[in-house]
């Protein structure tokens, strides 16, 4: 019988690099170049609209401008306010609802899947129908308020309320994310630990704070960090819901960057602001990555 | 103690709170759907109408444009939809293909700076789109990629490739290595083992990854809003353009919203088991 | 400290009955071991006593008081779980004091109790460490310490030694018995390991298929198994069970009807039952090997020893009667394989009803 000849054409090493190559090239081309160009442009006075005007090197002036600009600081303050409020509300709601979902009832899985859906929807569409529902005169929200005897609220026209309008919409969309992760965290806790606590006479609250919460903390922290990062860079929901308004009351840093770059076309300045945003996100992300790595090490130990 | 089915007060309160949340989560979607079926009069009535005679006028307005002189033409939304399907679809297929390859490499091989590579890949998911967009805008203009479908496909590969790589790595990690090692020992090539043994085992994973990537590409707005203007315009951009206009046909916009949401709902249903993995880059929810 | 009474305890999971009407009284301070093969309902019984499962039927009484509807915490029972169920996020000290803190005990009381229990288990050096990296033996000690720290009415242990290495197991077994006697706490211990049962129990409750097969002190259950199951399950290897036929005051063994010389009094006792077929049980250590010829009056028959294995000082020899394999155990050196005479010490033989499996004498 003739020996079957199956040529081993590629070594594992060759296969490995062959598999990695396209991804790497694409990422280098689509990430590294824009990144370098962002850094480069951030040192120039330059506008894509006036390409004929030569770019002028101005050092760190673009950065200095934003860091000393009151208006920009107010954008940061608003962004921070939004992030802290929205994320903490979603966190408590999410953990709470996931906890309630530990109760078994008919149709639990179906309903659980259903309430997770909002986070998968397009932020543009979410912004769209919340804008519709927040309408002062004929919106559903004010109608519901009137049912319980509350006066109509100018949700999108009053700066205080517009902050809350964005928080409500963001909470509607992203609480499911915390619910999903908290649920995963809770179901990862071995049943025997609860049984031990039952036998040891722990009450519901004692169990929650001494068993459930600390044991699900690693995953909950992941949820919190991801939500911080995502809500900090949130842009499209604002774009659709408030357009940054009224005036510039709900204009986040991302939004200001968008306007600087694509409404005023101050490319150089926008690049500098982009860099500032990037640095903050990279900072947050590296906390996240470091945390993940330390978790991985703990697990393998 | 076992879960009793008696309706205790505590249980009642828990179920009531859950019910309230379900209503909160679902009401806007129901409202959107109802709005898409309302006449202009019903839309703006106060108190809002919950029972009304449904009409498809919103959907009709969406697909057929009526001009002032009474001529009716198929609206440009058809072209926009085609763009969205093509761009999100192609971008997804390519991102998943590349992500499957690099995910396999990351799962099975040790290579130089693997940790850095994976971090680099992950960073695409963290990046604030608006920040990179400043440069993309310039780069795409120079390369002639602005407002082209090809350029958008390229972008959507970028948007999803990190996610695809990480999730697929997670799925490959779940496939025992013995599977390929037996084949290798018996003289089959690594590529053969990958194609014939490993890929069939991660079919479900590939499907889920495809679902996620498509949803994200389909929903993507920030890049599309700047890079596309007419020829390559996608649905979210088209809808957002309607937002600014007052006195707008809300039924039509709602109809467009429903149109955008339908594929998401279908895909969401199909990938529901893998949500955890998809939403956390495969960091959580791995199926061993 | 309490006396535990089970009255007609039943537990169904859906259509599957795990415990089928159990009546049992566990005396105050008694160490009872629930022994049986997996799926016999022993763990379910334990969990019912703990209160982690609510019974489908029957009652559970502590010192005559019905606790069937009480939650675990109200019963003041302590449980040691098979895989310890220790909290990975807490240091040993916090784990041990968990039951005290859950009951809002005073700081002083907690301090004293920790000191007491740490002294008893010699675990001072573990108190300020997390359990994550600890060897199973240390985890076991902490699990036990947590269980006894609050003076429970009943101590319940669910296969507590099964996650330990062989070496540790011996030591912990000894320590466990010692501590139970010291604390004088009513103890229910679940295991499938008869050695643990034999060495620890005041009384073994042998279970099968949701029912009690026999309950007796270890020594008695070993010497006088109540039925064929008990005979075979207890002992390693278990009791040899030979099918025998009584014919005209002769006892015939196996299909080939080999005549077995046995004392007259046994024949008489068998004869009164007016039955012909029995199962004769005899423990391996009461089997021996004689040379080619058996002495007068000895109960021997020729057999081929086909293999042997050395177990410590003993040698187990295996032989066949009618395709069934039987074992004998002798303290002898040298080659045993080959043709020989296998002899029974008939004074130690036990006879069972062939149909019901119940012991006759």
mmCIF file of N, CA, C and O in Angstrom, chain C residues 284-356:
data_model
loop_
_atom_site.group_PDB
_atom_site.id
_atom_site.type_symbol
_atom_site.label_atom_id
_atom_site.label_comp_id
_atom_site.label_asym_id
_atom_site.label_seq_id
_atom_site.Cartn_x
_atom_site.Cartn_y
_atom_site.Cartn_z
ATOM 1 N N UNK C 284 -14.260 -13.311 54.799
ATOM 2 C CA UNK C 284 -13.020 -13.871 54.232
ATOM 3 C C UNK C 284 -12.038 -14.333 55.305
ATOM 4 O O UNK C 284 -11.355 -15.342 55.122
ATOM 5 N N UNK C 285 -11.984 -13.632 56.440
ATOM 6 C CA UNK C 285 -10.993 -14.016 57.431
ATOM 7 C C UNK C 285 -11.336 -15.318 58.136
ATOM 8 O O UNK C 285 -10.516 -15.850 58.875
ATOM 9 N N UNK C 286 -12.541 -15.806 57.918
ATOM 10 C CA UNK C 286 -12.898 -17.094 58.521
ATOM 11 C C UNK C 286 -12.755 -18.229 57.521
ATOM 12 O O UNK C 286 -13.268 -19.311 57.704
ATOM 13 N N UNK C 287 -12.098 -17.922 56.426
ATOM 14 C CA UNK C 287 -11.752 -18.949 55.459
ATOM 15 C C UNK C 287 -10.272 -19.256 55.608
ATOM 16 O O UNK C 287 -9.472 -18.372 55.917
ATOM 17 N N UNK C 288 -9.903 -20.491 55.407
ATOM 18 C CA UNK C 288 -8.481 -20.830 55.466
ATOM 19 C C UNK C 288 -8.191 -21.882 54.420
ATOM 20 O O UNK C 288 -9.091 -22.402 53.760
ATOM 21 N N UNK C 289 -6.927 -22.143 54.267
ATOM 22 C CA UNK C 289 -6.522 -23.143 53.284
ATOM 23 C C UNK C 289 -5.860 -24.295 54.002
ATOM 24 O O UNK C 289 -4.936 -24.092 54.799
ATOM 25 N N UNK C 290 -6.352 -25.487 53.754
ATOM 26 C CA UNK C 290 -5.712 -26.673 54.316
ATOM 27 C C UNK C 290 -4.910 -27.330 53.203
ATOM 28 O O UNK C 290 -5.060 -26.957 52.034
ATOM 29 N N UNK C 291 -4.080 -28.252 53.535
ATOM 30 C CA UNK C 291 -3.295 -28.951 52.516
ATOM 31 C C UNK C 291 -4.215 -29.707 51.586
ATOM 32 O O UNK C 291 -5.356 -29.314 51.362
ATOM 33 N N UNK C 292 -3.744 -30.805 51.038
ATOM 34 C CA UNK C 292 -4.571 -31.583 50.120
ATOM 35 C C UNK C 292 -5.713 -32.259 50.869
ATOM 36 O O UNK C 292 -6.809 -32.392 50.369
ATOM 37 N N UNK C 293 -5.432 -32.638 52.091
ATOM 38 C CA UNK C 293 -6.424 -33.386 52.853
ATOM 39 C C UNK C 293 -6.957 -32.538 54.005
ATOM 40 O O UNK C 293 -6.189 -31.880 54.697
ATOM 41 N N UNK C 294 -8.234 -32.564 54.165
ATOM 42 C CA UNK C 294 -8.819 -31.847 55.290
ATOM 43 C C UNK C 294 -8.939 -32.772 56.484
ATOM 44 O O UNK C 294 -9.119 -33.976 56.329
ATOM 45 N N UNK C 295 -8.829 -32.188 57.656
ATOM 46 C CA UNK C 295 -8.943 -32.989 58.863
ATOM 47 C C UNK C 295 -10.383 -33.429 59.084
ATOM 48 O O UNK C 295 -11.309 -32.891 58.477
ATOM 49 N N UNK C 296 -10.567 -34.343 59.944
ATOM 50 C CA UNK C 296 -11.905 -34.857 60.233
ATOM 51 C C UNK C 296 -12.748 -33.774 60.894
ATOM 52 O O UNK C 296 -12.283 -33.021 61.731
ATOM 53 N N UNK C 297 -13.998 -33.634 60.458
ATOM 54 C CA UNK C 297 -14.913 -32.674 61.078
ATOM 55 C C UNK C 297 -14.755 -31.256 60.570
ATOM 56 O O UNK C 297 -15.559 -30.387 60.873
ATOM 57 N N UNK C 298 -13.741 -30.977 59.846
ATOM 58 C CA UNK C 298 -13.589 -29.615 59.328
ATOM 59 C C UNK C 298 -14.439 -29.430 58.089
ATOM 60 O O UNK C 298 -14.623 -30.356 57.303
ATOM 61 N N UNK C 299 -14.965 -28.179 57.909
ATOM 62 C CA UNK C 299 -15.810 -27.912 56.753
ATOM 63 C C UNK C 299 -14.944 -27.422 55.602
ATOM 64 O O UNK C 299 -14.689 -26.223 55.487
ATOM 65 N N UNK C 300 -14.483 -28.328 54.808
ATOM 66 C CA UNK C 300 -13.596 -27.959 53.712
ATOM 67 C C UNK C 300 -14.126 -28.509 52.401
ATOM 68 O O UNK C 300 -14.919 -29.436 52.372
ATOM 69 N N UNK C 301 -13.689 -27.880 51.317
ATOM 70 C CA UNK C 301 -14.003 -28.452 49.994
ATOM 71 C C UNK C 301 -12.886 -28.058 49.040
ATOM 72 O O UNK C 301 -12.207 -27.055 49.235
ATOM 73 N N UNK C 302 -12.672 -28.860 48.028
ATOM 74 C CA UNK C 302 -11.560 -28.600 47.112
ATOM 75 C C UNK C 302 -11.893 -27.413 46.192
ATOM 76 O O UNK C 302 -13.026 -27.270 45.730
ATOM 77 N N UNK C 303 -10.908 -26.545 45.978
ATOM 78 C CA UNK C 303 -11.115 -25.413 45.080
ATOM 79 C C UNK C 303 -9.781 -25.021 44.448
ATOM 80 O O UNK C 303 -8.726 -25.360 44.970
ATOM 81 N N UNK C 304 -9.858 -24.299 43.334
ATOM 82 C CA UNK C 304 -8.646 -23.819 42.684
ATOM 83 C C UNK C 304 -8.461 -22.348 43.023
ATOM 84 O O UNK C 304 -9.336 -21.530 42.748
ATOM 85 N N UNK C 305 -7.356 -22.039 43.652
ATOM 86 C CA UNK C 305 -7.058 -20.638 43.967
ATOM 87 C C UNK C 305 -6.391 -20.041 42.746
ATOM 88 O O UNK C 305 -5.324 -20.491 42.343
ATOM 89 N N UNK C 306 -7.043 -19.093 42.128
ATOM 90 C CA UNK C 306 -6.492 -18.620 40.846
ATOM 91 C C UNK C 306 -5.681 -17.345 40.981
ATOM 92 O O UNK C 306 -4.921 -17.000 40.092
ATOM 93 N N UNK C 307 -5.841 -16.620 42.069
ATOM 94 C CA UNK C 307 -4.968 -15.455 42.236
ATOM 95 C C UNK C 307 -4.934 -15.041 43.701
ATOM 96 O O UNK C 307 -5.808 -15.422 44.480
ATOM 97 N N UNK C 308 -3.911 -14.289 44.040
ATOM 98 C CA UNK C 308 -3.815 -13.780 45.402
ATOM 99 C C UNK C 308 -3.349 -12.337 45.348
ATOM 100 O O UNK C 308 -2.784 -11.897 44.359
ATOM 101 N N UNK C 309 -3.625 -11.606 46.407
ATOM 102 C CA UNK C 309 -3.040 -10.265 46.510
ATOM 103 C C UNK C 309 -2.659 -10.003 47.956
ATOM 104 O O UNK C 309 -3.345 -10.434 48.877
ATOM 105 N N UNK C 310 -1.541 -9.328 48.102
ATOM 106 C CA UNK C 310 -1.032 -9.054 49.434
ATOM 107 C C UNK C 310 -1.649 -7.752 49.934
ATOM 108 O O UNK C 310 -1.593 -6.730 49.262
ATOM 109 N N UNK C 311 -2.258 -7.771 51.093
ATOM 110 C CA UNK C 311 -2.766 -6.534 51.698
ATOM 111 C C UNK C 311 -2.177 -6.459 53.102
ATOM 112 O O UNK C 311 -2.639 -7.127 54.010
ATOM 113 N N UNK C 312 -1.147 -5.651 53.216
ATOM 114 C CA UNK C 312 -0.475 -5.571 54.509
ATOM 115 C C UNK C 312 0.054 -6.941 54.903
ATOM 116 O O UNK C 312 0.738 -7.601 54.120
ATOM 117 N N UNK C 313 -0.313 -7.361 56.108
ATOM 118 C CA UNK C 313 0.157 -8.645 56.604
ATOM 119 C C UNK C 313 -0.655 -9.804 56.058
ATOM 120 O O UNK C 313 -0.291 -10.954 56.222
ATOM 121 N N UNK C 314 -1.758 -9.441 55.456
ATOM 122 C CA UNK C 314 -2.675 -10.498 55.024
ATOM 123 C C UNK C 314 -2.522 -10.781 53.549
ATOM 124 O O UNK C 314 -2.040 -9.968 52.771
ATOM 125 N N UNK C 315 -2.989 -11.971 53.227
ATOM 126 C CA UNK C 315 -3.023 -12.325 51.820
ATOM 127 C C UNK C 315 -4.460 -12.671 51.485
ATOM 128 O O UNK C 315 -5.100 -13.468 52.186
ATOM 129 N N UNK C 316 -4.957 -12.035 50.439
ATOM 130 C CA UNK C 316 -6.311 -12.360 50.010
ATOM 131 C C UNK C 316 -6.195 -13.373 48.890
ATOM 132 O O UNK C 316 -5.427 -13.169 47.942
ATOM 133 N N UNK C 317 -6.897 -14.483 49.010
ATOM 134 C CA UNK C 317 -6.867 -15.445 47.906
ATOM 135 C C UNK C 317 -8.248 -15.535 47.282
ATOM 136 O O UNK C 317 -9.280 -15.412 47.950
ATOM 137 N N UNK C 318 -8.246 -15.703 45.982
ATOM 138 C CA UNK C 318 -9.498 -15.704 45.237
ATOM 139 C C UNK C 318 -9.731 -17.075 44.620
ATOM 140 O O UNK C 318 -8.814 -17.670 44.053
ATOM 141 N N UNK C 319 -10.957 -17.532 44.740
ATOM 142 C CA UNK C 319 -11.293 -18.811 44.109
ATOM 143 C C UNK C 319 -12.714 -18.735 43.578
ATOM 144 O O UNK C 319 -13.461 -17.800 43.884
ATOM 145 N N UNK C 320 -13.049 -19.718 42.757
ATOM 146 C CA UNK C 320 -14.368 -19.691 42.135
ATOM 147 C C UNK C 320 -15.216 -20.857 42.587
ATOM 148 O O UNK C 320 -14.729 -21.966 42.766
ATOM 149 N N UNK C 321 -16.481 -20.585 42.744
ATOM 150 C CA UNK C 321 -17.466 -21.646 42.846
ATOM 151 C C UNK C 321 -18.570 -21.273 41.864
ATOM 152 O O UNK C 321 -19.169 -20.196 41.997
ATOM 153 N N UNK C 322 -18.786 -22.129 40.870
ATOM 154 C CA UNK C 322 -19.811 -21.834 39.846
ATOM 155 C C UNK C 322 -19.639 -20.448 39.235
ATOM 156 O O UNK C 322 -20.552 -19.633 39.287
ATOM 157 N N UNK C 323 -18.531 -20.095 38.730
ATOM 158 C CA UNK C 323 -18.318 -18.809 38.053
ATOM 159 C C UNK C 323 -18.346 -17.599 38.977
ATOM 160 O O UNK C 323 -18.043 -16.492 38.552
ATOM 161 N N UNK C 324 -18.788 -17.781 40.202
ATOM 162 C CA UNK C 324 -18.748 -16.644 41.127
ATOM 163 C C UNK C 324 -17.377 -16.612 41.805
ATOM 164 O O UNK C 324 -16.829 -17.657 42.150
ATOM 165 N N UNK C 325 -16.864 -15.412 42.022
ATOM 166 C CA UNK C 325 -15.555 -15.302 42.667
ATOM 167 C C UNK C 325 -15.743 -15.069 44.167
ATOM 168 O O UNK C 325 -16.583 -14.265 44.587
ATOM 169 N N UNK C 326 -14.996 -15.788 44.968
ATOM 170 C CA UNK C 326 -15.039 -15.613 46.419
ATOM 171 C C UNK C 326 -13.639 -15.309 46.940
ATOM 172 O O UNK C 326 -12.644 -15.563 46.253
ATOM 173 N N UNK C 327 -13.605 -14.736 48.123
ATOM 174 C CA UNK C 327 -12.324 -14.312 48.668
ATOM 175 C C UNK C 327 -12.100 -14.904 50.052
ATOM 176 O O UNK C 327 -13.026 -15.011 50.845
ATOM 177 N N UNK C 328 -10.874 -15.216 50.282
ATOM 178 C CA UNK C 328 -10.488 -15.620 51.624
ATOM 179 C C UNK C 328 -9.322 -14.766 52.057
ATOM 180 O O UNK C 328 -8.687 -14.088 51.235
ATOM 181 N N UNK C 329 -9.061 -14.717 53.357
ATOM 182 C CA UNK C 329 -7.994 -13.857 53.848
ATOM 183 C C UNK C 329 -7.190 -14.632 54.884
ATOM 184 O O UNK C 329 -7.754 -15.131 55.867
ATOM 185 N N UNK C 330 -5.932 -14.800 54.608
ATOM 186 C CA UNK C 330 -5.101 -15.567 55.550
ATOM 187 C C UNK C 330 -3.827 -14.820 55.863
ATOM 188 O O UNK C 330 -3.382 -13.966 55.094
ATOM 189 N N UNK C 331 -3.270 -15.136 57.015
ATOM 190 C CA UNK C 331 -1.999 -14.535 57.382
ATOM 191 C C UNK C 331 -0.932 -15.575 57.127
ATOM 192 O O UNK C 331 -0.524 -16.303 58.015
ATOM 193 N N UNK C 332 -0.516 -15.665 55.915
ATOM 194 C CA UNK C 332 0.390 -16.734 55.558
ATOM 195 C C UNK C 332 1.298 -16.261 54.450
ATOM 196 O O UNK C 332 0.916 -15.467 53.604
ATOM 197 N N UNK C 333 2.514 -16.753 54.464
ATOM 198 C CA UNK C 333 3.427 -16.403 53.382
ATOM 199 C C UNK C 333 3.476 -17.551 52.391
ATOM 200 O O UNK C 333 2.903 -18.610 52.619
ATOM 201 N N UNK C 334 4.145 -17.316 51.303
ATOM 202 C CA UNK C 334 4.348 -18.392 50.352
ATOM 203 C C UNK C 334 3.284 -18.431 49.267
ATOM 204 O O UNK C 334 2.336 -17.654 49.283
ATOM 205 N N UNK C 335 3.490 -19.351 48.343
ATOM 206 C CA UNK C 335 2.590 -19.450 47.202
ATOM 207 C C UNK C 335 1.319 -20.184 47.615
ATOM 208 O O UNK C 335 1.371 -21.225 48.263
ATOM 209 N N UNK C 336 0.178 -19.579 47.288
ATOM 210 C CA UNK C 336 -1.086 -20.218 47.637
ATOM 211 C C UNK C 336 -1.817 -20.718 46.403
ATOM 212 O O UNK C 336 -2.730 -21.531 46.489
ATOM 213 N N UNK C 337 -1.439 -20.169 45.253
ATOM 214 C CA UNK C 337 -2.152 -20.513 44.031
ATOM 215 C C UNK C 337 -2.103 -22.017 43.767
ATOM 216 O O UNK C 337 -1.145 -22.679 44.114
ATOM 217 N N UNK C 338 -3.151 -22.496 43.135
ATOM 218 C CA UNK C 338 -3.193 -23.896 42.746
ATOM 219 C C UNK C 338 -4.325 -24.635 43.429
ATOM 220 O O UNK C 338 -5.184 -24.039 44.077
ATOM 221 N N UNK C 339 -4.346 -25.924 43.260
ATOM 222 C CA UNK C 339 -5.392 -26.748 43.855
ATOM 223 C C UNK C 339 -5.226 -26.775 45.369
ATOM 224 O O UNK C 339 -4.101 -26.793 45.867
ATOM 225 N N UNK C 340 -6.319 -26.778 46.069
ATOM 226 C CA UNK C 340 -6.204 -26.852 47.516
ATOM 227 C C UNK C 340 -7.558 -27.083 48.154
ATOM 228 O O UNK C 340 -8.573 -27.230 47.472
ATOM 229 N N UNK C 341 -7.557 -27.133 49.471
ATOM 230 C CA UNK C 341 -8.803 -27.282 50.197
ATOM 231 C C UNK C 341 -9.094 -25.961 50.881
ATOM 232 O O UNK C 341 -8.251 -25.418 51.603
ATOM 233 N N UNK C 342 -10.300 -25.418 50.659
ATOM 234 C CA UNK C 342 -10.702 -24.199 51.347
ATOM 235 C C UNK C 342 -11.600 -24.601 52.510
ATOM 236 O O UNK C 342 -12.556 -25.348 52.323
ATOM 237 N N UNK C 343 -11.233 -24.124 53.695
ATOM 238 C CA UNK C 343 -11.965 -24.535 54.877
ATOM 239 C C UNK C 343 -12.704 -23.358 55.498
ATOM 240 O O UNK C 343 -12.224 -22.225 55.481
ATOM 241 N N UNK C 344 -13.898 -23.623 56.041
ATOM 242 C CA UNK C 344 -14.708 -22.592 56.682
ATOM 243 C C UNK C 344 -14.694 -22.789 58.180
ATOM 244 O O UNK C 344 -14.729 -23.910 58.654
ATOM 245 N N UNK C 345 -14.689 -21.661 58.897
ATOM 246 C CA UNK C 345 -14.924 -21.739 60.335
ATOM 247 C C UNK C 345 -16.426 -21.584 60.522
ATOM 248 O O UNK C 345 -16.957 -20.482 60.562
ATOM 249 N N UNK C 346 -17.108 -22.722 60.595
ATOM 250 C CA UNK C 346 -18.560 -22.689 60.510
ATOM 251 C C UNK C 346 -19.228 -21.981 61.680
ATOM 252 O O UNK C 346 -20.367 -21.515 61.568
ATOM 253 N N UNK C 347 -18.511 -21.843 62.782
ATOM 254 C CA UNK C 347 -19.092 -21.135 63.925
ATOM 255 C C UNK C 347 -19.372 -19.681 63.553
ATOM 256 O O UNK C 347 -20.207 -19.009 64.167
ATOM 257 N N UNK C 348 -18.651 -19.158 62.568
ATOM 258 C CA UNK C 348 -18.795 -17.758 62.170
ATOM 259 C C UNK C 348 -19.733 -17.580 60.975
ATOM 260 O O UNK C 348 -19.912 -16.472 60.517
ATOM 261 N N UNK C 349 -20.265 -18.674 60.472
ATOM 262 C CA UNK C 349 -21.122 -18.568 59.282
ATOM 263 C C UNK C 349 -22.486 -17.994 59.656
ATOM 264 O O UNK C 349 -22.935 -18.117 60.792
ATOM 265 N N UNK C 350 -23.069 -17.317 58.689
ATOM 266 C CA UNK C 350 -24.377 -16.720 58.919
ATOM 267 C C UNK C 350 -25.272 -17.137 57.775
ATOM 268 O O UNK C 350 -24.831 -17.252 56.634
ATOM 269 N N UNK C 351 -26.528 -17.409 58.095
ATOM 270 C CA UNK C 351 -27.422 -17.905 57.047
ATOM 271 C C UNK C 351 -28.547 -16.925 56.777
ATOM 272 O O UNK C 351 -29.087 -16.306 57.684
ATOM 273 N N UNK C 352 -28.829 -16.776 55.488
ATOM 274 C CA UNK C 352 -29.861 -15.823 55.079
ATOM 275 C C UNK C 352 -30.954 -16.526 54.294
ATOM 276 O O UNK C 352 -30.699 -17.508 53.579
ATOM 277 N N UNK C 353 -32.145 -15.978 54.433
ATOM 278 C CA UNK C 353 -33.266 -16.431 53.618
ATOM 279 C C UNK C 353 -32.956 -16.123 52.157
ATOM 280 O O UNK C 353 -32.609 -15.001 51.813
ATOM 281 N N UNK C 354 -33.075 -17.130 51.300
ATOM 282 C CA UNK C 354 -32.677 -16.934 49.913
ATOM 283 C C UNK C 354 -33.581 -15.923 49.191
ATOM 284 O O UNK C 354 -33.130 -15.118 48.388
ATOM 285 N N UNK C 355 -34.875 -15.931 49.516
ATOM 286 C CA UNK C 355 -35.796 -15.025 48.826
ATOM 287 C C UNK C 355 -35.717 -13.601 49.374
ATOM 288 O O UNK C 355 -35.543 -12.655 48.630
ATOM 289 N N UNK C 356 -35.846 -13.461 50.672
ATOM 290 C CA UNK C 356 -35.941 -12.109 51.245
ATOM 291 C C UNK C 356 -34.563 -11.515 51.532
ATOM 292 O O UNK C 356 -34.412 -10.306 51.626
#
